[in-house]
PDB file of C-alpha atoms and ligand atoms in Angstrom:
ATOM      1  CA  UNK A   1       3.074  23.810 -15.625  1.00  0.00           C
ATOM      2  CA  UNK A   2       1.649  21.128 -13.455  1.00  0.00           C
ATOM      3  CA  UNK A   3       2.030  19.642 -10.168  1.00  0.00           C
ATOM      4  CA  UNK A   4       2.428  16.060 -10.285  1.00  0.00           C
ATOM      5  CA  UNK A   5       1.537  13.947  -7.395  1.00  0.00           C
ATOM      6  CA  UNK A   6       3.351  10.607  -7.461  1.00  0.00           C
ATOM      7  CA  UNK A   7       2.877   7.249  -5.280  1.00  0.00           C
ATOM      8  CA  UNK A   8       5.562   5.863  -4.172  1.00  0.00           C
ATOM      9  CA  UNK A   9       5.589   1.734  -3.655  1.00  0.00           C
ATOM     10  CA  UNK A  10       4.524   0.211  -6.695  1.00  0.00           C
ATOM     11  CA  UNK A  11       4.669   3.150  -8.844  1.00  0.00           C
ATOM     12  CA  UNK A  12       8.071   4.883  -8.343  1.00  0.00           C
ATOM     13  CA  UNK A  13       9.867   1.877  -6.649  1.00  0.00           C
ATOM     14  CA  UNK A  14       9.597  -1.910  -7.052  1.00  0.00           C
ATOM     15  CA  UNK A  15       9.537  -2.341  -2.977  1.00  0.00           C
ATOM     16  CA  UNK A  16       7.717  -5.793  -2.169  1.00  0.00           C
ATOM     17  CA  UNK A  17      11.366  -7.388  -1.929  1.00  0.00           C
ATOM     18  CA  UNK A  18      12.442  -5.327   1.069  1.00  0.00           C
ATOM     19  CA  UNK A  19       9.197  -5.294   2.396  1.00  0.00           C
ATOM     20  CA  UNK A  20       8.780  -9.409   1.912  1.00  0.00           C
ATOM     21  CA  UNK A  21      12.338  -9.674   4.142  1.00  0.00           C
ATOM     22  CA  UNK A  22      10.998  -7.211   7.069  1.00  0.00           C
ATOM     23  CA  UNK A  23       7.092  -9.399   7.088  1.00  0.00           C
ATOM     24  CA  UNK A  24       9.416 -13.150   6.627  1.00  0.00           C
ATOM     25  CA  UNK A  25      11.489 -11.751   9.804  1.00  0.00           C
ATOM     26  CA  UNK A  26       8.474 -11.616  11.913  1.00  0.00           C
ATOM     27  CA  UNK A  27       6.704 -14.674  10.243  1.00  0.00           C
ATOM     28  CA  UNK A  28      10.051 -16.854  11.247  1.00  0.00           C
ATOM     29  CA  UNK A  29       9.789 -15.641  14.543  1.00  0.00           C
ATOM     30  CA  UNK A  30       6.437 -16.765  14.806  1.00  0.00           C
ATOM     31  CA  UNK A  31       6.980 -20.056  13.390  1.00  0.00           C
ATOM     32  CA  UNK A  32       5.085 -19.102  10.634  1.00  0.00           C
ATOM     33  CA  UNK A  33       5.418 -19.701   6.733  1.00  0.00           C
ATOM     34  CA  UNK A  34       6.964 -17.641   4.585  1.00  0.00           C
ATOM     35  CA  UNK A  35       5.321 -14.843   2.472  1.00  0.00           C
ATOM     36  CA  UNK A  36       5.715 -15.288  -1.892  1.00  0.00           C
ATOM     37  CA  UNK A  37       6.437 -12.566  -3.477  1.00  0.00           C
ATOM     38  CA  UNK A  38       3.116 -12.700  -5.155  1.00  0.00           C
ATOM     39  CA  UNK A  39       1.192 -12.360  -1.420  1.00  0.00           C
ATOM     40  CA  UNK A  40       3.649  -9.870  -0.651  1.00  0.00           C
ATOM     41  CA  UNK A  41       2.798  -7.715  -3.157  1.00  0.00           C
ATOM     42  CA  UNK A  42      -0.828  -8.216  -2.979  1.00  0.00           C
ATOM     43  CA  UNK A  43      -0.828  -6.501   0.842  1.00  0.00           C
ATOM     44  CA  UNK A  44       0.820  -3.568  -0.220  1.00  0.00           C
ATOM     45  CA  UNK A  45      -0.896  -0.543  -0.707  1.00  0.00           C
ATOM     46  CA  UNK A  46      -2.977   0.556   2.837  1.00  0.00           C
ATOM     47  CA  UNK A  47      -0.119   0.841   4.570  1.00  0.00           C
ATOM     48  CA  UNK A  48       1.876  -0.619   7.074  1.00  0.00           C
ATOM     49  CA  UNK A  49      -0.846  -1.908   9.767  1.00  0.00           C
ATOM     50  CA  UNK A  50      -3.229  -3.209   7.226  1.00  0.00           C
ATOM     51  CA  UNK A  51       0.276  -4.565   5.669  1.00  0.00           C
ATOM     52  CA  UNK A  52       0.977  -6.636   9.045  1.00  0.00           C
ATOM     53  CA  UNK A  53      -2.839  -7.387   9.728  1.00  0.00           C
ATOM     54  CA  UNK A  54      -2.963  -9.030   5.783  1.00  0.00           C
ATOM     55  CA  UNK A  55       0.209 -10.956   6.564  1.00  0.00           C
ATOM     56  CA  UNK A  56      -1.018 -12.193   9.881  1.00  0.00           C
ATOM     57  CA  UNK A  57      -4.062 -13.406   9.053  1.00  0.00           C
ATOM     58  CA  UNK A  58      -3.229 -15.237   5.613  1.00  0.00           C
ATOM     59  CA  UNK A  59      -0.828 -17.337   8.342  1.00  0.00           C
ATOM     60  CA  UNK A  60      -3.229 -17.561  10.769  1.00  0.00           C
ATOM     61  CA  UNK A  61      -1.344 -15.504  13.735  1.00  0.00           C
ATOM     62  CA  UNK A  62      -3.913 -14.181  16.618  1.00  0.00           C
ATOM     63  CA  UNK A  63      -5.551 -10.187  16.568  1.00  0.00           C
ATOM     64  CA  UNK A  64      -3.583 -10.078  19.884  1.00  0.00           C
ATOM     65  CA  UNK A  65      -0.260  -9.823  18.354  1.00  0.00           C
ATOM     66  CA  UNK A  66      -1.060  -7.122  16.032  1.00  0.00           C
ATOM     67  CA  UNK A  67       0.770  -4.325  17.710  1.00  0.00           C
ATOM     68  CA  UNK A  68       3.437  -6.111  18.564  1.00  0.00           C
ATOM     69  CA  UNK A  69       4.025  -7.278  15.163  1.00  0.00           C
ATOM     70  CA  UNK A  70       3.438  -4.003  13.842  1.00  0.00           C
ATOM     71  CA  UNK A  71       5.834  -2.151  16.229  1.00  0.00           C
ATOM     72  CA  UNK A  72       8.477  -4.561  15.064  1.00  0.00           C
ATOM     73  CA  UNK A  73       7.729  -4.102  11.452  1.00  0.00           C
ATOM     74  CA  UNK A  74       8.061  -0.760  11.945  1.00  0.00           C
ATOM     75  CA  UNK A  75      11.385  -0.291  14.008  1.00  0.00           C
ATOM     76  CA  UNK A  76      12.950  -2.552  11.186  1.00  0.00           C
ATOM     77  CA  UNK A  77      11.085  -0.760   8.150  1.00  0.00           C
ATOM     78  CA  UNK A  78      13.802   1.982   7.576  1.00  0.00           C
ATOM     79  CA  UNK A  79      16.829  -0.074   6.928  1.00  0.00           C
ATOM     80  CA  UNK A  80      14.373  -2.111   4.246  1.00  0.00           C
ATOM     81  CA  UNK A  81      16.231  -0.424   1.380  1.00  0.00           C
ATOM     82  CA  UNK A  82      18.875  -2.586  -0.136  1.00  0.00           C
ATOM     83  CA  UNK A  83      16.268  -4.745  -2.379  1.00  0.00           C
ATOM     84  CA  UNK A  84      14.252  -2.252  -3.731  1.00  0.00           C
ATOM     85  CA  UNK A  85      14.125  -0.421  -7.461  1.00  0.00           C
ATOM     86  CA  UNK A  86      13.228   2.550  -8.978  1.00  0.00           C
ATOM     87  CA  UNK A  87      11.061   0.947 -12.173  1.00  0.00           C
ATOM     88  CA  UNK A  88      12.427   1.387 -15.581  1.00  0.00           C
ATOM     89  CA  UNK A  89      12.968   5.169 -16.837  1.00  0.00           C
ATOM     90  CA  UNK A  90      11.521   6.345 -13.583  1.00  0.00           C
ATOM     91  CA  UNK A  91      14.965   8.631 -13.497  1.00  0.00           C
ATOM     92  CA  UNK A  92      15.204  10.168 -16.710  1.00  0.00           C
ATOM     93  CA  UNK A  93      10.986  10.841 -16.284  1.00  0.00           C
ATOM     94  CA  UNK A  94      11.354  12.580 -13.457  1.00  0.00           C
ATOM     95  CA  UNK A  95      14.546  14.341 -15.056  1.00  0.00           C
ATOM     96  CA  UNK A  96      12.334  15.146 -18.051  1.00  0.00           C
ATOM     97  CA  UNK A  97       9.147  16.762 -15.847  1.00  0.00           C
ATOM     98  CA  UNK A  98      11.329  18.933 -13.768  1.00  0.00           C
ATOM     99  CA  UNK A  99      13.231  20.093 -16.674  1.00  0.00           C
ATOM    100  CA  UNK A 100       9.804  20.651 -18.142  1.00  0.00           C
ATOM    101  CA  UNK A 101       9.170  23.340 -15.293  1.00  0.00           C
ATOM    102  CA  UNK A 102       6.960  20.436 -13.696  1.00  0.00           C
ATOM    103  CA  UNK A 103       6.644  20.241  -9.977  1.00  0.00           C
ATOM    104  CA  UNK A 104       6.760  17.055  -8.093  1.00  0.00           C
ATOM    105  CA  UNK A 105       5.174  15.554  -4.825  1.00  0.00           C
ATOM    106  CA  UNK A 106       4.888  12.278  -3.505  1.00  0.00           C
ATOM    107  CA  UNK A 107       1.366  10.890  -2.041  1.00  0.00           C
ATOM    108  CA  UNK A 108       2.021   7.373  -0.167  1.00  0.00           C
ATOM    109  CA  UNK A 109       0.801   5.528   2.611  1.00  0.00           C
ATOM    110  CA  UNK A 110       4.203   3.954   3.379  1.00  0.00           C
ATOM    111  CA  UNK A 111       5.124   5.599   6.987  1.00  0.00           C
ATOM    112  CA  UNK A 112       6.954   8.837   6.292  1.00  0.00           C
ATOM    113  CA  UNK A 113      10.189   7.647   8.008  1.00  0.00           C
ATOM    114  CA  UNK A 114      10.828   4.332   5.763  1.00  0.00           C
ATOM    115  CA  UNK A 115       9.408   7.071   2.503  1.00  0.00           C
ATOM    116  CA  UNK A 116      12.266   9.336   3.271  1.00  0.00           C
ATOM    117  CA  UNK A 117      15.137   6.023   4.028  1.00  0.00           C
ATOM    118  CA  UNK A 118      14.437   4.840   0.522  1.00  0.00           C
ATOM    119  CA  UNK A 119      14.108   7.558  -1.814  1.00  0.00           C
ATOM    120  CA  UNK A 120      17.325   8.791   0.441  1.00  0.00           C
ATOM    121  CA  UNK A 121      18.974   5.671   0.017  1.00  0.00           C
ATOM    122  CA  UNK A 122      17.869   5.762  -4.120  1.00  0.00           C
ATOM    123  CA  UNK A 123      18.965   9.247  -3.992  1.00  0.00           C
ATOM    124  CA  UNK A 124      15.310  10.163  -5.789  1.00  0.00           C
ATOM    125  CA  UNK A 125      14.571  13.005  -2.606  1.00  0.00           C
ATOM    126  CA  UNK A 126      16.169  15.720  -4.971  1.00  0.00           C
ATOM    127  CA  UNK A 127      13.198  15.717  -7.197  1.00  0.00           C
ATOM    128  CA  UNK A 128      10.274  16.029  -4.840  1.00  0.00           C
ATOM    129  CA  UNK A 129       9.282  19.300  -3.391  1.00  0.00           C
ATOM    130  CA  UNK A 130       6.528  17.656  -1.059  1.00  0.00           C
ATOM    131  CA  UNK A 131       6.893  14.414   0.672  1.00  0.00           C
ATOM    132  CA  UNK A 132       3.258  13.158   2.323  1.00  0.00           C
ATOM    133  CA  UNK A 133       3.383   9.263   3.982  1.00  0.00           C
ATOM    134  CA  UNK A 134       0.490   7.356   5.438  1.00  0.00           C
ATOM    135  CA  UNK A 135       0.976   8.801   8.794  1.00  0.00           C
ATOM    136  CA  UNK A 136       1.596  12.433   7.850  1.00  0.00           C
ATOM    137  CA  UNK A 137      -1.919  13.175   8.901  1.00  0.00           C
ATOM    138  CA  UNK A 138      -4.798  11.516  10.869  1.00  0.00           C
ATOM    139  CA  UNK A 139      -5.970  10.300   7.818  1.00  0.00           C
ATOM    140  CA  UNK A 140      -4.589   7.819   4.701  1.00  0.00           C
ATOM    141  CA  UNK A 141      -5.164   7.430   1.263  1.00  0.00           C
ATOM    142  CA  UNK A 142      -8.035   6.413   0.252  1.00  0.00           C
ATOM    143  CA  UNK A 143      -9.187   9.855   2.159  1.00  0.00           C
ATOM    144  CA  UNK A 144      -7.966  12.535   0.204  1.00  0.00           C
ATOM    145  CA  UNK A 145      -6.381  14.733   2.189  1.00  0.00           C
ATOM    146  CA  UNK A 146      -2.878  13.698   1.830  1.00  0.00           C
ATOM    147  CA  UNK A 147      -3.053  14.211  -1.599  1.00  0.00           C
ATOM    148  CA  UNK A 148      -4.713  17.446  -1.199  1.00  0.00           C
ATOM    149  CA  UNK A 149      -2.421  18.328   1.571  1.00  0.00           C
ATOM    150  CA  UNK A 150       0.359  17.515  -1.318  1.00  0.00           C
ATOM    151  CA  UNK A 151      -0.967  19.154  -4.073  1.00  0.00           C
ATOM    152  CA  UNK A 152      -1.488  22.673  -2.056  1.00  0.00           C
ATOM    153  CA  UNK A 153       1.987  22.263  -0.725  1.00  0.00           C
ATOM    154  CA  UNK A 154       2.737  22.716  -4.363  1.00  0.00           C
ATOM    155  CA  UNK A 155       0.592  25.686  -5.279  1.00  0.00           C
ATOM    156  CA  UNK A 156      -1.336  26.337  -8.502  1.00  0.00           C
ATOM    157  CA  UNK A 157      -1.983  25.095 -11.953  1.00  0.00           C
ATOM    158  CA  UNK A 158      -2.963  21.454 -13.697  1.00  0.00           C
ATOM    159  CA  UNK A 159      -3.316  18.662 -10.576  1.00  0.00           C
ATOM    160  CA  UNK A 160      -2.511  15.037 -11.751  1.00  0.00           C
ATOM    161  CA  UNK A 161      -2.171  11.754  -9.491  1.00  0.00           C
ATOM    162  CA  UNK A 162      -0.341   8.954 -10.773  1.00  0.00           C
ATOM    163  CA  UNK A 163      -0.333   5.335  -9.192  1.00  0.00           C
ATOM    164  CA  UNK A 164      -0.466   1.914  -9.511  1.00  0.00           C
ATOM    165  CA  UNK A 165      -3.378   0.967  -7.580  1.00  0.00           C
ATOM    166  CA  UNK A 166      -7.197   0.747  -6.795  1.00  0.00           C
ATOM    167  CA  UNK A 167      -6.573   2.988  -3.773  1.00  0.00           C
ATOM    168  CA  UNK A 168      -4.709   5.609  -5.532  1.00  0.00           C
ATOM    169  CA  UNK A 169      -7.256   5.943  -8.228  1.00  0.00           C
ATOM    170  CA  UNK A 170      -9.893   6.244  -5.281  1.00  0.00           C
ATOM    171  CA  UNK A 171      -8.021   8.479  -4.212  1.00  0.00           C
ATOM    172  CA  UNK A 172      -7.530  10.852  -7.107  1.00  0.00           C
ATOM    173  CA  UNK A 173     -11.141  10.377  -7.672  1.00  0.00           C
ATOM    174  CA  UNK A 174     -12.071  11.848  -4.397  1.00  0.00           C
ATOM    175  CA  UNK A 175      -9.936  14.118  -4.613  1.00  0.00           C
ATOM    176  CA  UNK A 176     -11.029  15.288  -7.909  1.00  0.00           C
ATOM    177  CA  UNK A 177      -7.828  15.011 -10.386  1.00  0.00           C
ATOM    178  CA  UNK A 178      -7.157  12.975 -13.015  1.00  0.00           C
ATOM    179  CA  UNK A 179      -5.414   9.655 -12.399  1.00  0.00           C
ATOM    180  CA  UNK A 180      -2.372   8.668 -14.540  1.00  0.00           C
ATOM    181  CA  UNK A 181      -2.637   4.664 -13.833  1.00  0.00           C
ATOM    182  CA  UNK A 182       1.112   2.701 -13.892  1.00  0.00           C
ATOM    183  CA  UNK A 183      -0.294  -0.635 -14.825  1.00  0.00           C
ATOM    184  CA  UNK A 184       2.700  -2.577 -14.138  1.00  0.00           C
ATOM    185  CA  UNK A 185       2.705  -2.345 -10.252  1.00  0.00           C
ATOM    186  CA  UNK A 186       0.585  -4.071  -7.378  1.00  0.00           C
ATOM    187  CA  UNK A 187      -3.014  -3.580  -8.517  1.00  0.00           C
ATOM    188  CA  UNK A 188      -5.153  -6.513  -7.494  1.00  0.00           C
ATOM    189  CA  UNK A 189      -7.594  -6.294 -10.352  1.00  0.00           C
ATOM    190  CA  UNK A 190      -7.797  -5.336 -14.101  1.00  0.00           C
ATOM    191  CA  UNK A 191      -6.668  -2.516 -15.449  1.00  0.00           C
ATOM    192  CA  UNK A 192      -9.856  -1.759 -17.205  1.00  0.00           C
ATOM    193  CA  UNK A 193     -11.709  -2.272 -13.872  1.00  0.00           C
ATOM    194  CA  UNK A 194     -10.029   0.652 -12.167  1.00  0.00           C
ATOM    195  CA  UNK A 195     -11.019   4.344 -13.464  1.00  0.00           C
ATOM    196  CA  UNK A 196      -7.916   6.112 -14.762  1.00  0.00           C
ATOM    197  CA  UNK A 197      -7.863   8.818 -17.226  1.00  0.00           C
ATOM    198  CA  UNK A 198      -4.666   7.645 -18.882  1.00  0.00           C
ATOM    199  CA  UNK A 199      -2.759   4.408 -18.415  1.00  0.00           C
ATOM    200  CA  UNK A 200       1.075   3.576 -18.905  1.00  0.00           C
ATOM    201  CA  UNK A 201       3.387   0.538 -18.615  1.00  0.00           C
ATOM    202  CA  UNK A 202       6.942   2.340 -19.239  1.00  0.00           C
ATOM    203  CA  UNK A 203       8.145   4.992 -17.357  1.00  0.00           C
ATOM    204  CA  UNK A 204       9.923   6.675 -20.978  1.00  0.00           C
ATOM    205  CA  UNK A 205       5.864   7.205 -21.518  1.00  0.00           C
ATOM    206  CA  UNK A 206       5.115   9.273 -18.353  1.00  0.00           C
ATOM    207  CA  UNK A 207       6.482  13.013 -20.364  1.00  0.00           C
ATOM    208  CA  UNK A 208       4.130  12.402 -23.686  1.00  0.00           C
ATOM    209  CA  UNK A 209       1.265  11.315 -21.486  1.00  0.00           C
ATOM    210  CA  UNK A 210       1.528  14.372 -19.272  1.00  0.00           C
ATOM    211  CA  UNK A 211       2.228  16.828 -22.190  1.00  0.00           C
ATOM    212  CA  UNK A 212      -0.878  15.394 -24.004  1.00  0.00           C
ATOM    213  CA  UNK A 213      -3.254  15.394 -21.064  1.00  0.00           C
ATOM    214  CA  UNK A 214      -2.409  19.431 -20.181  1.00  0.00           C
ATOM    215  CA  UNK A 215      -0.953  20.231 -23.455  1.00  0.00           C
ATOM    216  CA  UNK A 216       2.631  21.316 -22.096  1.00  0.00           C
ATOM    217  CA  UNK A 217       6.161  20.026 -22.572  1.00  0.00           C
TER     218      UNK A 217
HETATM  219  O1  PGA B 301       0.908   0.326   1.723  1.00  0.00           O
HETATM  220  C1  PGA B 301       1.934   0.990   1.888  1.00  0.00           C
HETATM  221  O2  PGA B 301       2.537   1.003   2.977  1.00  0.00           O
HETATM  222  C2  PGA B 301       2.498   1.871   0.807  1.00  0.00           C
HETATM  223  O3  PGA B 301       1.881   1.754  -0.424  1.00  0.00           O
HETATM  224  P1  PGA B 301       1.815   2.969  -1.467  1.00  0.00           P
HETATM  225  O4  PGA B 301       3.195   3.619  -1.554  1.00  0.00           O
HETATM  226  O5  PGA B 301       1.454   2.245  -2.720  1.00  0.00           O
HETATM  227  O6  PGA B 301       0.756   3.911  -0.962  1.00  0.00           O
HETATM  228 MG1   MG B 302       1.297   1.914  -4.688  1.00  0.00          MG
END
């Protein structure tokens, strides 16, 4: 059986809506321009400071508001549920893996407090036995140790990472698993630019790919 590491925004969850309505909050209170959904999703992915410091520069707001931008952000990040998605067959994937004898983690660098609001609020907690965000630990993704933190949390046997971006596949990298690539998320480049050792576009894919890569149901 296998223990199988997922990322949360852009891979499990289609997020950038919620997240776009917490950054165009603080942007209108700044006087600032809104954020597309395109830009939105484009800062996504280091988590939450980098998020703010993307957002704030691309408008042109001063390095001295950063914190207080970013403790707003933050206060108002957990309620930032009522927009957001679980992709396509991300349900009956996760149904499939755990009725496969699979275990399941997630790996994100979304705080740990908004990480636990959503997939509460999606009622997707159920399937995860290990829940790491980007301020579990000192460190984030692309360090490793989350996702090794997350992967001994789950114990032995076949280690897989799957994510939608170029930090996540970093990250597996480092960390020395195979990467299962979701191409449909918030990457920034091509797909064939960022090392994966599989890649999918539809969650009703996910079960083959991880039966073929370890051989298992
Ligand atoms: O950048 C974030 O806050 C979260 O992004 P991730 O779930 O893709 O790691
Ligand atoms: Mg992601």
């Amino acid at each position: 059986m296998a223990r199988i590491v997922f990322d949360l925004d852009g891979t499990l969850i289609d997020s950038a809506p919620d997240i776009r309505e917490v950054a165009n909050g603080l942007l209108a209170e700044a006087g600032a321009a809104p954020l597309t959904l395109g830009e939105t999703r484009q800062f996504i992915g280091n988590g939450a400071a980098t998020l703010v410091e993307r957002m704030r520069q691309a408008r042109g707001l001063p390095e001295s508001e950063q914190d207080r931008m970013l403790a707003t952000f933050v206060e108002r990040y957990d309620a930032a549920v009522t927009l957001t998605l679980p992709y396509p067959g991300v349900e009956d994937a996760l149904d499939a893996l755990v009725g496969a004898g699979h275990s399941l983690g997630i790996c994100t660098n979304k705080p740990i407090r908004p990480c636990r609001a959503v997939l509460k609020h999606l009622r997707l907690n159920g399937y995860f036995d290990t829940i790491w965000g980007g301020d579990s630990l000192a460190t984030r993704k692309p360090d490793p140790a989350p996702l090794n933190a997350a992967f001994d949390a789950l114990g032995g046997g076949h280690r897989v990472y799957v994510g939608d971006s170029e930090v996540d596949a970093e990250t597996a990298q480092r960390a020395g698993v195979p990467f299962l690539f979701f191409t449909e998320g918030y990457r920034k480049t091509e797909v064939a630019s960022i090392p994966h050792s599989f890649a999918f576009d539809d969650f009703a894919k996910l079960p083959r790919l991880v039966q073929q890569a370890f051989g298992e149901a």
